Amino acid sequence: MKDSEILAYFLENLWTKGFKLADEEVNFIYFGQKFTDTSIEHVKLALSFTLQLQMSFDRSFYISLLELFSRHNIQNKKEAILLLKQNGLMN
């Protein structure tokens, strides 16, 4: 399955959970992945934590998380949570 398909299914799953992202926001999510040249896993983590921590889609926060996860080569949610705690973004 292509990365774009994986991300599309992930976004659809968020939609079913009540996170209604506008087309402009969805386009920005894809743009962010290309801009930061990061993995689909980083995109999924960054988007999930952006929505969780900001309670809405915050573009600059999302890009910051993409860059942070990429820079630290985060592999999974557990590593992401640890990094976010170390950076004072989570308790």
PDB file of C-alpha atoms in Angstrom:
ATOM      1  CA  MET A   1       0.000   0.000   0.000  1.00  0.00           C
ATOM      2  CA  LYS A   2       1.327   3.451  -0.913  1.00  0.00           C
ATOM      3  CA  ASP A   3       2.075   6.047   1.761  1.00  0.00           C
ATOM      4  CA  SER A   4      -0.646   8.307   0.387  1.00  0.00           C
ATOM      5  CA  GLU A   5      -3.184   5.480   0.740  1.00  0.00           C
ATOM      6  CA  ILE A   6      -2.052   4.730   4.294  1.00  0.00           C
ATOM      7  CA  LEU A   7      -2.422   8.386   5.200  1.00  0.00           C
ATOM      8  CA  ALA A   8      -5.823   8.585   3.496  1.00  0.00           C
ATOM      9  CA  TYR A   9      -7.091   5.645   5.569  1.00  0.00           C
ATOM     10  CA  PHE A  10      -5.654   7.215   8.721  1.00  0.00           C
ATOM     11  CA  LEU A  11      -7.409  10.516   7.967  1.00  0.00           C
ATOM     12  CA  GLU A  12     -10.644   8.666   7.251  1.00  0.00           C
ATOM     13  CA  ASN A  13     -10.338   6.909  10.603  1.00  0.00           C
ATOM     14  CA  LEU A  14      -9.890  10.267  12.343  1.00  0.00           C
ATOM     15  CA  TRP A  15     -12.997  11.518  10.533  1.00  0.00           C
ATOM     16  CA  THR A  16     -15.041   8.584  11.894  1.00  0.00           C
ATOM     17  CA  LYS A  17     -13.820   9.463  15.397  1.00  0.00           C
ATOM     18  CA  GLY A  18     -15.132  13.013  15.037  1.00  0.00           C
ATOM     19  CA  PHE A  19     -12.034  14.896  13.905  1.00  0.00           C
ATOM     20  CA  LYS A  20     -13.457  16.765  10.927  1.00  0.00           C
ATOM     21  CA  LEU A  21     -10.523  18.260   9.052  1.00  0.00           C
ATOM     22  CA  ALA A  22     -11.184  20.739   6.262  1.00  0.00           C
ATOM     23  CA  ASP A  23      -9.830  20.020   2.775  1.00  0.00           C
ATOM     24  CA  GLU A  24      -7.312  22.823   3.266  1.00  0.00           C
ATOM     25  CA  GLU A  25      -6.023  21.163   6.451  1.00  0.00           C
ATOM     26  CA  VAL A  26      -5.780  17.763   4.765  1.00  0.00           C
ATOM     27  CA  ASN A  27      -3.802  19.328   1.920  1.00  0.00           C
ATOM     28  CA  PHE A  28      -1.490  20.931   4.476  1.00  0.00           C
ATOM     29  CA  ILE A  29      -0.937  17.548   6.154  1.00  0.00           C
ATOM     30  CA  TYR A  30       0.283  16.101   2.845  1.00  0.00           C
ATOM     31  CA  PHE A  31       2.327  19.253   2.206  1.00  0.00           C
ATOM     32  CA  GLY A  32       3.951  18.905   5.642  1.00  0.00           C
ATOM     33  CA  GLN A  33       5.081  15.385   4.866  1.00  0.00           C
ATOM     34  CA  LYS A  34       6.671  16.481   1.602  1.00  0.00           C
ATOM     35  CA  PHE A  35       8.133  19.674   3.096  1.00  0.00           C
ATOM     36  CA  THR A  36       9.855  17.797   5.939  1.00  0.00           C
ATOM     37  CA  ASP A  37      10.576  14.689   3.829  1.00  0.00           C
ATOM     38  CA  THR A  38       9.533  12.456   6.696  1.00  0.00           C
ATOM     39  CA  SER A  39       7.907   9.051   7.023  1.00  0.00           C
ATOM     40  CA  ILE A  40       4.205   8.320   7.054  1.00  0.00           C
ATOM     41  CA  GLU A  41       4.601   7.068  10.635  1.00  0.00           C
ATOM     42  CA  HIS A  42       5.942  10.453  11.688  1.00  0.00           C
ATOM     43  CA  VAL A  43       2.992  12.113   9.958  1.00  0.00           C
ATOM     44  CA  LYS A  44       0.516   9.901  11.791  1.00  0.00           C
ATOM     45  CA  LEU A  45       2.209  10.520  15.139  1.00  0.00           C
ATOM     46  CA  ALA A  46       2.547  14.269  14.580  1.00  0.00           C
ATOM     47  CA  LEU A  47      -1.065  14.600  13.509  1.00  0.00           C
ATOM     48  CA  SER A  48      -2.355  12.500  16.415  1.00  0.00           C
ATOM     49  CA  PHE A  49      -0.377  14.448  18.990  1.00  0.00           C
ATOM     50  CA  THR A  50      -1.238  17.788  17.397  1.00  0.00           C
ATOM     51  CA  LEU A  51      -4.943  17.031  17.721  1.00  0.00           C
ATOM     52  CA  GLN A  52      -4.505  15.605  21.217  1.00  0.00           C
ATOM     53  CA  LEU A  53      -2.370  18.404  22.640  1.00  0.00           C
ATOM     54  CA  GLN A  54      -3.799  21.401  20.777  1.00  0.00           C
ATOM     55  CA  MET A  55      -7.427  20.175  20.631  1.00  0.00           C
ATOM     56  CA  SER A  56      -7.519  21.263  16.980  1.00  0.00           C
ATOM     57  CA  PHE A  57      -5.282  21.217  13.925  1.00  0.00           C
ATOM     58  CA  ASP A  58      -2.472  23.726  14.492  1.00  0.00           C
ATOM     59  CA  ARG A  59      -0.290  23.893  11.378  1.00  0.00           C
ATOM     60  CA  SER A  60       2.873  25.241  12.969  1.00  0.00           C
ATOM     61  CA  PHE A  61       2.670  22.770  15.861  1.00  0.00           C
ATOM     62  CA  TYR A  62       2.175  19.901  13.398  1.00  0.00           C
ATOM     63  CA  ILE A  63       5.247  20.930  11.355  1.00  0.00           C
ATOM     64  CA  SER A  64       7.284  21.319  14.551  1.00  0.00           C
ATOM     65  CA  LEU A  65       6.359  17.797  15.629  1.00  0.00           C
ATOM     66  CA  LEU A  66       7.186  16.383  12.202  1.00  0.00           C
ATOM     67  CA  GLU A  67      10.625  17.983  12.381  1.00  0.00           C
ATOM     68  CA  LEU A  68      11.150  16.877  15.989  1.00  0.00           C
ATOM     69  CA  PHE A  69      10.177  13.256  15.306  1.00  0.00           C
ATOM     70  CA  SER A  70      12.298  13.154  12.172  1.00  0.00           C
ATOM     71  CA  ARG A  71      15.331  14.727  13.846  1.00  0.00           C
ATOM     72  CA  HIS A  72      15.189  12.182  16.692  1.00  0.00           C
ATOM     73  CA  ASN A  73      14.318   9.252  14.403  1.00  0.00           C
ATOM     74  CA  ILE A  74      11.242   8.347  16.440  1.00  0.00           C
ATOM     75  CA  GLN A  75      10.036   4.833  15.623  1.00  0.00           C
ATOM     76  CA  ASN A  76       6.809   4.457  17.613  1.00  0.00           C
ATOM     77  CA  LYS A  77       4.263   6.108  19.879  1.00  0.00           C
ATOM     78  CA  LYS A  78       6.136   5.176  23.064  1.00  0.00           C
ATOM     79  CA  GLU A  79       9.302   6.932  21.858  1.00  0.00           C
ATOM     80  CA  ALA A  80       7.235   9.924  20.734  1.00  0.00           C
ATOM     81  CA  ILE A  81       5.611  10.273  24.153  1.00  0.00           C
ATOM     82  CA  LEU A  82       8.991  10.096  25.892  1.00  0.00           C
ATOM     83  CA  LEU A  83      10.396  12.784  23.587  1.00  0.00           C
ATOM     84  CA  LEU A  84       7.357  15.023  24.071  1.00  0.00           C
ATOM     85  CA  LYS A  85       7.717  14.692  27.854  1.00  0.00           C
ATOM     86  CA  GLN A  86      11.437  15.479  27.668  1.00  0.00           C
ATOM     87  CA  ASN A  87      10.596  18.627  25.720  1.00  0.00           C
ATOM     88  CA  GLY A  88       7.893  19.712  28.178  1.00  0.00           C
ATOM     89  CA  LEU A  89       5.033  19.194  25.741  1.00  0.00           C
ATOM     90  CA  MET A  90       3.344  16.453  27.790  1.00  0.00           C
ATOM     91  CA  ASN A  91       3.094  15.646  31.481  1.00  0.00           C
TER      92      ASN A  91
END
